[in-house]
């Protein structure tokens, strides 16, 4: 009898301890699962990041190598001695400062004008109804789908008759008119963004007596900052890296951008080889040969550097703008 009473008294405490132990085990399993998921997630991100970062790391590594480091099979990533002579030679060969000025005029000038013009066109398509709207929107999409290579001959003839060849006008003027490189895509981005804005802003402006253009310029346009940043960065990068259209309209080296100068880069391997081997013995120089690989990589880094610096300062706002502009899909 006493044993049964004791068992009844001790049973609840044992059950409680078992529940606590079981709860602790469940929490441990959950934490372990979350930890494993986190490790797998970061391993996947690091692996994908390395795939995209590998070319850039390779360029930077090779651009800092001397000819003897390039010829040394034991050196893969880190040279025995870092050298900046490749950048000095590359800057001279690609006419860096002149090319940088031309690239800046074409890229940033076109980007600013495309933000202003494409925003206005996109606002008209998104917020107003007018005769033939579907037809004109179809034409906008059509200009985006047509490859520029198919119309380059009539465009070149047209710009040649206007006297715009060997000037920046073939890039600036179309951008100011809501077109230019990828202009149709930028119009569609603004159309998508303006359609998501509530109509109460325009109604309030009409009550206050504002007209259509004033409503757009003072109220709707400032609200489109996320879309403006996306369009601006896309336009800058695409104009900066474009080589097809500049080769068609810019035929004088004075107007070449960095991409064109990079494409025509021939380097000076003999100069670098002489400077690199002047302080080593003749026996150490045996087997070495002039190489352009490190100079080409230095020129590529110089060409990409302005865009990378721009993205470093704007990547946070760019990611936020992509999410808010609606181009990522919903």
mmCIF file of N, CA, C and O in Angstrom, residues 44-143:
data_model
loop_
_atom_site.group_PDB
_atom_site.id
_atom_site.type_symbol
_atom_site.label_atom_id
_atom_site.label_comp_id
_atom_site.label_asym_id
_atom_site.label_seq_id
_atom_site.Cartn_x
_atom_site.Cartn_y
_atom_site.Cartn_z
ATOM 1 N N UNK A 44 26.441 28.005 -50.296
ATOM 2 C CA UNK A 44 25.904 28.200 -51.649
ATOM 3 C C UNK A 44 26.147 29.623 -52.143
ATOM 4 O O UNK A 44 26.565 29.840 -53.291
ATOM 5 N N UNK A 45 25.909 30.608 -51.270
ATOM 6 C CA UNK A 45 26.128 32.008 -51.654
ATOM 7 C C UNK A 45 27.595 32.265 -51.962
ATOM 8 O O UNK A 45 27.938 32.930 -52.956
ATOM 9 N N UNK A 46 28.492 31.723 -51.119
ATOM 10 C CA UNK A 46 29.921 31.919 -51.354
ATOM 11 C C UNK A 46 30.365 31.251 -52.650
ATOM 12 O O UNK A 46 31.197 31.799 -53.386
ATOM 13 N N UNK A 47 29.814 30.078 -52.939
ATOM 14 C CA UNK A 47 30.172 29.384 -54.180
ATOM 15 C C UNK A 47 29.730 30.187 -55.393
ATOM 16 O O UNK A 47 30.494 30.367 -56.351
ATOM 17 N N UNK A 48 28.487 30.686 -55.377
ATOM 18 C CA UNK A 48 28.002 31.495 -56.490
ATOM 19 C C UNK A 48 28.781 32.807 -56.594
ATOM 20 O O UNK A 48 29.069 33.281 -57.707
ATOM 21 N N UNK A 49 29.116 33.396 -55.452
ATOM 22 C CA UNK A 49 29.882 34.645 -55.472
ATOM 23 C C UNK A 49 31.254 34.426 -56.096
ATOM 24 O O UNK A 49 31.742 35.270 -56.861
ATOM 25 N N UNK A 50 31.873 33.300 -55.780
ATOM 26 C CA UNK A 50 33.202 33.030 -56.340
ATOM 27 C C UNK A 50 33.139 32.876 -57.852
ATOM 28 O O UNK A 50 34.052 33.294 -58.574
ATOM 29 N N UNK A 51 32.057 32.278 -58.350
ATOM 30 C CA UNK A 51 31.911 32.120 -59.795
ATOM 31 C C UNK A 51 31.913 33.485 -60.483
ATOM 32 O O UNK A 51 32.539 33.673 -61.536
ATOM 33 N N UNK A 52 31.216 34.461 -59.890
ATOM 34 C CA UNK A 52 31.143 35.793 -60.494
ATOM 35 C C UNK A 52 32.381 36.636 -60.182
ATOM 36 O O UNK A 52 32.744 37.521 -60.959
ATOM 37 N N UNK A 53 33.028 36.378 -59.038
ATOM 38 C CA UNK A 53 34.196 37.158 -58.656
ATOM 39 C C UNK A 53 35.487 36.632 -59.265
ATOM 40 O O UNK A 53 36.482 37.357 -59.310
ATOM 41 N N UNK A 54 35.482 35.399 -59.737
ATOM 42 C CA UNK A 54 36.710 34.793 -60.264
ATOM 43 C C UNK A 54 37.329 35.614 -61.397
ATOM 44 O O UNK A 54 38.547 35.876 -61.374
ATOM 45 N N UNK A 55 36.558 36.038 -62.419
ATOM 46 C CA UNK A 55 37.204 36.830 -63.488
ATOM 47 C C UNK A 55 37.837 38.114 -62.987
ATOM 48 O O UNK A 55 38.928 38.490 -63.429
ATOM 49 N N UNK A 56 37.160 38.804 -62.054
ATOM 50 C CA UNK A 56 37.712 40.055 -61.532
ATOM 51 C C UNK A 56 38.980 39.799 -60.728
ATOM 52 O O UNK A 56 39.981 40.521 -60.868
ATOM 53 N N UNK A 57 38.951 38.770 -59.873
ATOM 54 C CA UNK A 57 40.144 38.436 -59.102
ATOM 55 C C UNK A 57 41.298 38.026 -60.009
ATOM 56 O O UNK A 57 42.461 38.371 -59.761
ATOM 57 N N UNK A 58 40.978 37.305 -61.064
ATOM 58 C CA UNK A 58 42.011 36.881 -62.021
ATOM 59 C C UNK A 58 42.632 38.092 -62.708
ATOM 60 O O UNK A 58 43.864 38.173 -62.857
ATOM 61 N N UNK A 59 41.802 39.054 -63.128
ATOM 62 C CA UNK A 59 42.324 40.249 -63.781
ATOM 63 C C UNK A 59 43.243 41.038 -62.854
ATOM 64 O O UNK A 59 44.331 41.455 -63.254
ATOM 65 N N UNK A 60 42.795 41.241 -61.625
ATOM 66 C CA UNK A 60 43.603 42.018 -60.684
ATOM 67 C C UNK A 60 44.921 41.306 -60.397
ATOM 68 O O UNK A 60 45.995 41.929 -60.346
ATOM 69 N N UNK A 61 44.869 39.986 -60.214
ATOM 70 C CA UNK A 61 46.083 39.232 -59.916
ATOM 71 C C UNK A 61 47.084 39.309 -61.065
ATOM 72 O O UNK A 61 48.270 39.608 -60.853
ATOM 73 N N UNK A 62 46.625 39.068 -62.287
ATOM 74 C CA UNK A 62 47.534 39.091 -63.431
ATOM 75 C C UNK A 62 48.047 40.494 -63.726
ATOM 76 O O UNK A 62 49.179 40.661 -64.194
ATOM 77 N N UNK A 63 47.240 41.498 -63.441
ATOM 78 C CA UNK A 63 47.669 42.868 -63.737
ATOM 79 C C UNK A 63 48.797 43.333 -62.829
ATOM 80 O O UNK A 63 49.487 44.297 -63.155
ATOM 81 N N UNK A 64 48.992 42.684 -61.712
ATOM 82 C CA UNK A 64 50.040 43.059 -60.765
ATOM 83 C C UNK A 64 51.304 42.227 -60.927
ATOM 84 O O UNK A 64 52.231 42.343 -60.133
ATOM 85 N N UNK A 65 51.341 41.356 -61.938
ATOM 86 C CA UNK A 65 52.483 40.465 -62.131
ATOM 87 C C UNK A 65 53.468 41.031 -63.138
ATOM 88 O O UNK A 65 53.095 41.731 -64.087
ATOM 89 N N UNK A 66 54.743 40.676 -62.938
ATOM 90 C CA UNK A 66 55.805 40.995 -63.882
ATOM 91 C C UNK A 66 55.912 39.866 -64.911
ATOM 92 O O UNK A 66 55.337 38.787 -64.721
ATOM 93 N N UNK A 67 56.660 40.070 -65.993
ATOM 94 C CA UNK A 67 56.788 38.994 -67.000
ATOM 95 C C UNK A 67 57.348 37.707 -66.420
ATOM 96 O O UNK A 67 56.917 36.613 -66.798
ATOM 97 N N UNK A 68 58.311 37.803 -65.483
ATOM 98 C CA UNK A 68 58.868 36.585 -64.909
ATOM 99 C C UNK A 68 57.852 35.849 -64.045
ATOM 100 O O UNK A 68 57.919 34.629 -63.916
ATOM 101 N N UNK A 69 56.905 36.587 -63.458
ATOM 102 C CA UNK A 69 55.854 35.922 -62.689
ATOM 103 C C UNK A 69 54.865 35.214 -63.613
ATOM 104 O O UNK A 69 54.362 34.134 -63.286
ATOM 105 N N UNK A 70 54.581 35.831 -64.769
ATOM 106 C CA UNK A 70 53.702 35.194 -65.738
ATOM 107 C C UNK A 70 54.333 33.910 -66.268
ATOM 108 O O UNK A 70 53.648 32.891 -66.476
ATOM 109 N N UNK A 71 55.659 33.942 -66.497
ATOM 110 C CA UNK A 71 56.348 32.777 -67.047
ATOM 111 C C UNK A 71 56.594 31.690 -66.020
ATOM 112 O O UNK A 71 56.880 30.546 -66.391
ATOM 113 N N UNK A 72 56.491 32.022 -64.737
ATOM 114 C CA UNK A 72 56.740 31.054 -63.669
ATOM 115 C C UNK A 72 55.499 30.185 -63.463
ATOM 116 O O UNK A 72 54.437 30.684 -63.072
ATOM 117 N N UNK A 73 55.616 28.885 -63.713
ATOM 118 C CA UNK A 73 54.478 27.974 -63.584
ATOM 119 C C UNK A 73 54.070 27.756 -62.135
ATOM 120 O O UNK A 73 52.957 27.290 -61.863
ATOM 121 N N UNK A 74 54.947 28.088 -61.195
ATOM 122 C CA UNK A 74 54.625 27.883 -59.777
ATOM 123 C C UNK A 74 53.786 29.018 -59.205
ATOM 124 O O UNK A 74 53.271 28.894 -58.098
ATOM 125 N N UNK A 75 53.659 30.116 -59.945
ATOM 126 C CA UNK A 75 52.890 31.266 -59.461
ATOM 127 C C UNK A 75 51.518 31.222 -60.107
ATOM 128 O O UNK A 75 51.386 31.240 -61.334
ATOM 129 N N UNK A 76 50.497 31.203 -59.263
ATOM 130 C CA UNK A 76 49.128 31.124 -59.760
ATOM 131 C C UNK A 76 48.356 32.404 -59.506
ATOM 132 O O UNK A 76 47.781 32.971 -60.406
ATOM 133 N N UNK A 77 48.334 32.865 -58.261
ATOM 134 C CA UNK A 77 47.532 34.030 -57.896
ATOM 135 C C UNK A 77 48.383 35.166 -57.339
ATOM 136 O O UNK A 77 48.175 36.318 -57.697
ATOM 137 N N UNK A 78 49.306 34.854 -56.455
ATOM 138 C CA UNK A 78 50.072 35.897 -55.752
ATOM 139 C C UNK A 78 51.464 35.988 -56.360
ATOM 140 O O UNK A 78 52.230 35.020 -56.318
ATOM 141 N N UNK A 79 51.819 37.127 -56.957
ATOM 142 C CA UNK A 79 53.162 37.263 -57.540
ATOM 143 C C UNK A 79 54.224 37.390 -56.459
ATOM 144 O O UNK A 79 53.943 37.722 -55.300
ATOM 145 N N UNK A 80 55.458 37.137 -56.848
ATOM 146 C CA UNK A 80 56.565 37.275 -55.897
ATOM 147 C C UNK A 80 56.790 38.735 -55.525
ATOM 148 O O UNK A 80 57.213 39.045 -54.419
ATOM 149 N N UNK A 81 56.508 39.610 -56.459
ATOM 150 C CA UNK A 81 56.672 41.050 -56.200
ATOM 151 C C UNK A 81 55.594 41.798 -56.978
ATOM 152 O O UNK A 81 55.469 41.625 -58.187
ATOM 153 N N UNK A 82 54.820 42.606 -56.270
ATOM 154 C CA UNK A 82 53.752 43.365 -56.915
ATOM 155 C C UNK A 82 54.344 44.523 -57.725
ATOM 156 O O UNK A 82 55.272 45.197 -57.278
ATOM 157 N N UNK A 83 53.781 44.722 -58.899
ATOM 158 C CA UNK A 83 54.269 45.767 -59.795
ATOM 159 C C UNK A 83 53.089 46.526 -60.391
ATOM 160 O O UNK A 83 52.113 45.912 -60.830
ATOM 161 N N UNK A 84 53.202 47.855 -60.406
ATOM 162 C CA UNK A 84 52.165 48.717 -60.986
ATOM 163 C C UNK A 84 52.544 49.239 -62.358
ATOM 164 O O UNK A 84 51.847 50.087 -62.912
ATOM 165 N N UNK A 85 53.640 48.727 -62.916
ATOM 166 C CA UNK A 85 54.080 49.219 -64.219
ATOM 167 C C UNK A 85 53.074 48.895 -65.312
ATOM 168 O O UNK A 85 52.936 49.635 -66.296
ATOM 169 N N UNK A 86 52.341 47.791 -65.131
ATOM 170 C CA UNK A 86 51.343 47.430 -66.141
ATOM 171 C C UNK A 86 50.266 48.496 -66.263
ATOM 172 O O UNK A 86 49.787 48.793 -67.363
ATOM 173 N N UNK A 87 49.871 49.072 -65.128
ATOM 174 C CA UNK A 87 48.846 50.109 -65.152
ATOM 175 C C UNK A 87 49.374 51.382 -65.809
ATOM 176 O O UNK A 87 48.642 52.072 -66.528
ATOM 177 N N UNK A 88 50.639 51.693 -65.583
ATOM 178 C CA UNK A 88 51.222 52.879 -66.216
ATOM 179 C C UNK A 88 51.258 52.724 -67.729
ATOM 180 O O UNK A 88 50.890 53.649 -68.484
ATOM 181 N N UNK A 89 51.674 51.552 -68.193
ATOM 182 C CA UNK A 89 51.731 51.319 -69.640
ATOM 183 C C UNK A 89 50.323 51.288 -70.231
ATOM 184 O O UNK A 89 50.064 51.856 -71.304
ATOM 185 N N UNK A 90 49.399 50.632 -69.528
ATOM 186 C CA UNK A 90 48.027 50.515 -70.037
ATOM 187 C C UNK A 90 47.350 51.877 -70.140
ATOM 188 O O UNK A 90 46.618 52.146 -71.104
ATOM 189 N N UNK A 91 47.578 52.747 -69.167
ATOM 190 C CA UNK A 91 46.974 54.079 -69.211
ATOM 191 C C UNK A 91 47.455 54.859 -70.425
ATOM 192 O O UNK A 91 46.686 55.599 -71.037
ATOM 193 N N UNK A 92 48.710 54.685 -70.784
ATOM 194 C CA UNK A 92 49.223 55.375 -71.966
ATOM 195 C C UNK A 92 48.670 54.756 -73.245
ATOM 196 O O UNK A 92 48.302 55.475 -74.185
ATOM 197 N N UNK A 93 48.619 53.443 -73.295
ATOM 198 C CA UNK A 93 48.233 52.764 -74.530
ATOM 199 C C UNK A 93 46.751 52.940 -74.856
ATOM 200 O O UNK A 93 46.377 52.999 -76.026
ATOM 201 N N UNK A 94 45.897 52.984 -73.837
ATOM 202 C CA UNK A 94 44.459 53.118 -74.104
ATOM 203 C C UNK A 94 44.005 54.579 -74.004
ATOM 204 O O UNK A 94 42.801 54.845 -74.065
ATOM 205 N N UNK A 95 44.964 55.496 -73.850
ATOM 206 C CA UNK A 95 44.632 56.927 -73.749
ATOM 207 C C UNK A 95 43.535 57.106 -72.688
ATOM 208 O O UNK A 95 42.433 57.601 -72.987
ATOM 209 N N UNK A 96 43.865 56.719 -71.470
ATOM 210 C CA UNK A 96 42.862 56.528 -70.424
ATOM 211 C C UNK A 96 42.053 57.783 -70.151
ATOM 212 O O UNK A 96 40.809 57.744 -70.117
ATOM 213 N N UNK A 97 42.707 58.898 -69.947
ATOM 214 C CA UNK A 97 41.986 60.088 -69.501
ATOM 215 C C UNK A 97 41.067 60.627 -70.596
ATOM 216 O O UNK A 97 39.940 61.063 -70.320
ATOM 217 N N UNK A 98 41.517 60.588 -71.844
ATOM 218 C CA UNK A 98 40.648 61.029 -72.936
ATOM 219 C C UNK A 98 39.483 60.064 -73.131
ATOM 220 O O UNK A 98 38.330 60.468 -73.324
ATOM 221 N N UNK A 99 39.784 58.756 -73.051
ATOM 222 C CA UNK A 99 38.719 57.771 -73.157
ATOM 223 C C UNK A 99 37.735 57.857 -72.011
ATOM 224 O O UNK A 99 36.526 57.672 -72.198
ATOM 225 N N UNK A 100 38.252 58.156 -70.811
ATOM 226 C CA UNK A 100 37.371 58.306 -69.652
ATOM 227 C C UNK A 100 36.425 59.490 -69.831
ATOM 228 O O UNK A 100 35.233 59.409 -69.503
ATOM 229 N N UNK A 101 36.935 60.586 -70.388
ATOM 230 C CA UNK A 101 36.081 61.755 -70.627
ATOM 231 C C UNK A 101 34.986 61.430 -71.639
ATOM 232 O O UNK A 101 33.809 61.761 -71.423
ATOM 233 N N UNK A 102 35.355 60.767 -72.732
ATOM 234 C CA UNK A 102 34.351 60.419 -73.741
ATOM 235 C C UNK A 102 33.324 59.430 -73.192
ATOM 236 O O UNK A 102 32.118 59.566 -73.456
ATOM 237 N N UNK A 103 33.776 58.443 -72.445
ATOM 238 C CA UNK A 103 32.847 57.475 -71.852
ATOM 239 C C UNK A 103 31.912 58.145 -70.865
ATOM 240 O O UNK A 103 30.722 57.809 -70.793
ATOM 241 N N UNK A 104 32.434 59.090 -70.103
ATOM 242 C CA UNK A 104 31.603 59.788 -69.125
ATOM 243 C C UNK A 104 30.543 60.637 -69.816
ATOM 244 O O UNK A 104 29.371 60.652 -69.410
ATOM 245 N N UNK A 105 30.930 61.338 -70.884
ATOM 246 C CA UNK A 105 29.961 62.169 -71.614
ATOM 247 C C UNK A 105 28.859 61.298 -72.207
ATOM 248 O O UNK A 105 27.660 61.602 -72.074
ATOM 249 N N UNK A 106 29.248 60.206 -72.855
ATOM 250 C CA UNK A 106 28.265 59.342 -73.501
ATOM 251 C C UNK A 106 27.388 58.643 -72.479
ATOM 252 O O UNK A 106 26.155 58.637 -72.599
ATOM 253 N N UNK A 107 27.999 58.055 -71.460
ATOM 254 C CA UNK A 107 27.255 57.221 -70.509
ATOM 255 C C UNK A 107 26.395 58.055 -69.578
ATOM 256 O O UNK A 107 25.177 57.850 -69.489
ATOM 257 N N UNK A 108 27.000 59.008 -68.877
ATOM 258 C CA UNK A 108 26.246 59.774 -67.885
ATOM 259 C C UNK A 108 25.313 60.781 -68.560
ATOM 260 O O UNK A 108 24.207 61.013 -68.067
ATOM 261 N N UNK A 109 25.744 61.374 -69.672
ATOM 262 C CA UNK A 109 24.852 62.285 -70.377
ATOM 263 C C UNK A 109 23.620 61.579 -70.906
ATOM 264 O O UNK A 109 22.485 62.058 -70.737
ATOM 265 N N UNK A 110 23.816 60.419 -71.536
ATOM 266 C CA UNK A 110 22.680 59.654 -72.044
ATOM 267 C C UNK A 110 21.803 59.147 -70.905
ATOM 268 O O UNK A 110 20.570 59.122 -71.032
ATOM 269 N N UNK A 111 22.413 58.742 -69.795
ATOM 270 C CA UNK A 111 21.633 58.209 -68.669
ATOM 271 C C UNK A 111 20.724 59.279 -68.071
ATOM 272 O O UNK A 111 19.538 59.025 -67.799
ATOM 273 N N UNK A 112 21.246 60.476 -67.870
ATOM 274 C CA UNK A 112 20.430 61.553 -67.308
ATOM 275 C C UNK A 112 19.275 61.899 -68.234
ATOM 276 O O UNK A 112 18.120 62.061 -67.800
ATOM 277 N N UNK A 113 19.559 62.000 -69.526
ATOM 278 C CA UNK A 113 18.508 62.349 -70.480
ATOM 279 C C UNK A 113 17.475 61.233 -70.609
ATOM 280 O O UNK A 113 16.277 61.499 -70.765
ATOM 281 N N UNK A 114 17.900 59.978 -70.528
ATOM 282 C CA UNK A 114 16.948 58.878 -70.600
ATOM 283 C C UNK A 114 16.062 58.825 -69.357
ATOM 284 O O UNK A 114 14.886 58.473 -69.452
ATOM 285 N N UNK A 115 16.601 59.173 -68.213
ATOM 286 C CA UNK A 115 15.776 59.232 -67.007
ATOM 287 C C UNK A 115 14.666 60.271 -67.178
ATOM 288 O O UNK A 115 13.491 60.012 -66.859
ATOM 289 N N UNK A 116 15.015 61.444 -67.687
ATOM 290 C CA UNK A 116 14.026 62.509 -67.844
ATOM 291 C C UNK A 116 12.996 62.175 -68.927
ATOM 292 O O UNK A 116 11.782 62.291 -68.706
ATOM 293 N N UNK A 117 13.461 61.755 -70.095
ATOM 294 C CA UNK A 117 12.545 61.547 -71.221
ATOM 295 C C UNK A 117 11.726 60.264 -71.060
ATOM 296 O O UNK A 117 10.503 60.275 -71.280
ATOM 297 N N UNK A 118 12.361 59.177 -70.680
ATOM 298 C CA UNK A 118 11.630 57.910 -70.527
ATOM 299 C C UNK A 118 10.639 57.972 -69.377
ATOM 300 O O UNK A 118 9.579 57.335 -69.426
ATOM 301 N N UNK A 119 10.953 58.748 -68.346
ATOM 302 C CA UNK A 119 10.012 58.917 -67.251
ATOM 303 C C UNK A 119 8.745 59.636 -67.730
ATOM 304 O O UNK A 119 7.622 59.249 -67.382
ATOM 305 N N UNK A 120 8.925 60.673 -68.525
ATOM 306 C CA UNK A 120 7.768 61.414 -69.044
ATOM 307 C C UNK A 120 6.909 60.536 -69.955
ATOM 308 O O UNK A 120 5.678 60.514 -69.851
ATOM 309 N N UNK A 121 7.558 59.780 -70.841
ATOM 310 C CA UNK A 121 6.816 58.897 -71.742
ATOM 311 C C UNK A 121 6.114 57.793 -70.946
ATOM 312 O O UNK A 121 4.939 57.480 -71.203
ATOM 313 N N UNK A 122 6.811 57.213 -69.992
ATOM 314 C CA UNK A 122 6.203 56.162 -69.181
ATOM 315 C C UNK A 122 5.024 56.664 -68.372
ATOM 316 O O UNK A 122 4.020 55.945 -68.207
ATOM 317 N N UNK A 123 5.114 57.889 -67.874
ATOM 318 C CA UNK A 123 3.998 58.457 -67.124
ATOM 319 C C UNK A 123 2.778 58.653 -68.023
ATOM 320 O O UNK A 123 1.637 58.389 -67.609
ATOM 321 N N UNK A 124 2.995 59.101 -69.237
ATOM 322 C CA UNK A 124 1.875 59.277 -70.157
ATOM 323 C C UNK A 124 1.175 57.969 -70.475
ATOM 324 O O UNK A 124 -0.063 57.894 -70.498
ATOM 325 N N UNK A 125 1.948 56.905 -70.710
ATOM 326 C CA UNK A 125 1.353 55.607 -70.995
ATOM 327 C C UNK A 125 0.649 55.019 -69.767
ATOM 328 O O UNK A 125 -0.362 54.317 -69.902
ATOM 329 N N UNK A 126 1.176 55.282 -68.589
ATOM 330 C CA UNK A 126 0.651 54.635 -67.385
ATOM 331 C C UNK A 126 -0.587 55.330 -66.824
ATOM 332 O O UNK A 126 -1.494 54.663 -66.308
ATOM 333 N N UNK A 127 -0.686 56.658 -66.950
ATOM 334 C CA UNK A 127 -1.722 57.393 -66.225
ATOM 335 C C UNK A 127 -2.780 58.035 -67.120
ATOM 336 O O UNK A 127 -3.754 58.577 -66.610
ATOM 337 N N UNK A 128 -2.593 57.961 -68.436
ATOM 338 C CA UNK A 128 -3.556 58.609 -69.331
ATOM 339 C C UNK A 128 -4.045 57.622 -70.384
ATOM 340 O O UNK A 128 -3.342 56.674 -70.753
ATOM 341 N N UNK A 129 -5.256 57.860 -70.865
ATOM 342 C CA UNK A 129 -5.832 57.087 -71.948
ATOM 343 C C UNK A 129 -6.012 57.989 -73.160
ATOM 344 O O UNK A 129 -6.584 59.078 -73.052
ATOM 345 N N UNK A 130 -5.527 57.573 -74.307
ATOM 346 C CA UNK A 130 -5.599 58.390 -75.509
ATOM 347 C C UNK A 130 -5.784 57.471 -76.707
ATOM 348 O O UNK A 130 -5.490 56.263 -76.641
ATOM 349 N N UNK A 131 -6.279 57.992 -77.826
ATOM 350 C CA UNK A 131 -6.535 57.157 -79.018
ATOM 351 C C UNK A 131 -5.255 56.492 -79.522
ATOM 352 O O UNK A 131 -4.197 57.134 -79.633
ATOM 353 N N UNK A 132 -5.350 55.214 -79.811
ATOM 354 C CA UNK A 132 -4.203 54.470 -80.327
ATOM 355 C C UNK A 132 -3.167 54.129 -79.286
ATOM 356 O O UNK A 132 -2.017 53.846 -79.636
ATOM 357 N N UNK A 133 -3.528 54.142 -78.017
ATOM 358 C CA UNK A 133 -2.552 53.876 -76.964
ATOM 359 C C UNK A 133 -1.945 52.483 -77.095
ATOM 360 O O UNK A 133 -0.728 52.304 -76.958
ATOM 361 N N UNK A 134 -2.811 51.487 -77.356
ATOM 362 C CA UNK A 134 -2.304 50.121 -77.492
ATOM 363 C C UNK A 134 -1.340 50.005 -78.677
ATOM 364 O O UNK A 134 -0.324 49.287 -78.596
ATOM 365 N N UNK A 135 -1.637 50.715 -79.750
ATOM 366 C CA UNK A 135 -0.768 50.672 -80.928
ATOM 367 C C UNK A 135 0.606 51.273 -80.620
ATOM 368 O O UNK A 135 1.648 50.689 -80.966
ATOM 369 N N UNK A 136 0.611 52.428 -79.960
ATOM 370 C CA UNK A 136 1.892 53.065 -79.643
ATOM 371 C C UNK A 136 2.689 52.260 -78.613
ATOM 372 O O UNK A 136 3.921 52.189 -78.705
ATOM 373 N N UNK A 137 1.999 51.647 -77.674
ATOM 374 C CA UNK A 137 2.704 50.784 -76.721
ATOM 375 C C UNK A 137 3.301 49.574 -77.435
ATOM 376 O O UNK A 137 4.417 49.128 -77.101
ATOM 377 N N UNK A 138 2.578 49.033 -78.414
ATOM 378 C CA UNK A 138 3.114 47.917 -79.195
ATOM 379 C C UNK A 138 4.359 48.345 -79.971
ATOM 380 O O UNK A 138 5.325 47.562 -80.097
ATOM 381 N N UNK A 139 4.378 49.587 -80.464
ATOM 382 C CA UNK A 139 5.563 50.080 -81.158
ATOM 383 C C UNK A 139 6.751 50.208 -80.202
ATOM 384 O O UNK A 139 7.897 49.934 -80.580
ATOM 385 N N UNK A 140 6.468 50.639 -78.974
ATOM 386 C CA UNK A 140 7.547 50.730 -77.979
ATOM 387 C C UNK A 140 8.151 49.361 -77.738
ATOM 388 O O UNK A 140 9.383 49.184 -77.717
ATOM 389 N N UNK A 141 7.300 48.366 -77.540
ATOM 390 C CA UNK A 141 7.793 47.004 -77.325
ATOM 391 C C UNK A 141 8.523 46.496 -78.566
ATOM 392 O O UNK A 141 9.544 45.795 -78.460
ATOM 393 N N UNK A 142 8.009 46.861 -79.749
ATOM 394 C CA UNK A 142 8.638 46.416 -80.995
ATOM 395 C C UNK A 142 10.058 46.965 -81.126
ATOM 396 O O UNK A 142 10.974 46.253 -81.563
ATOM 397 N N UNK A 143 10.253 48.235 -80.777
ATOM 398 C CA UNK A 143 11.600 48.811 -80.848
ATOM 399 C C UNK A 143 12.553 48.141 -79.877
ATOM 400 O O UNK A 143 13.772 48.128 -80.098
#
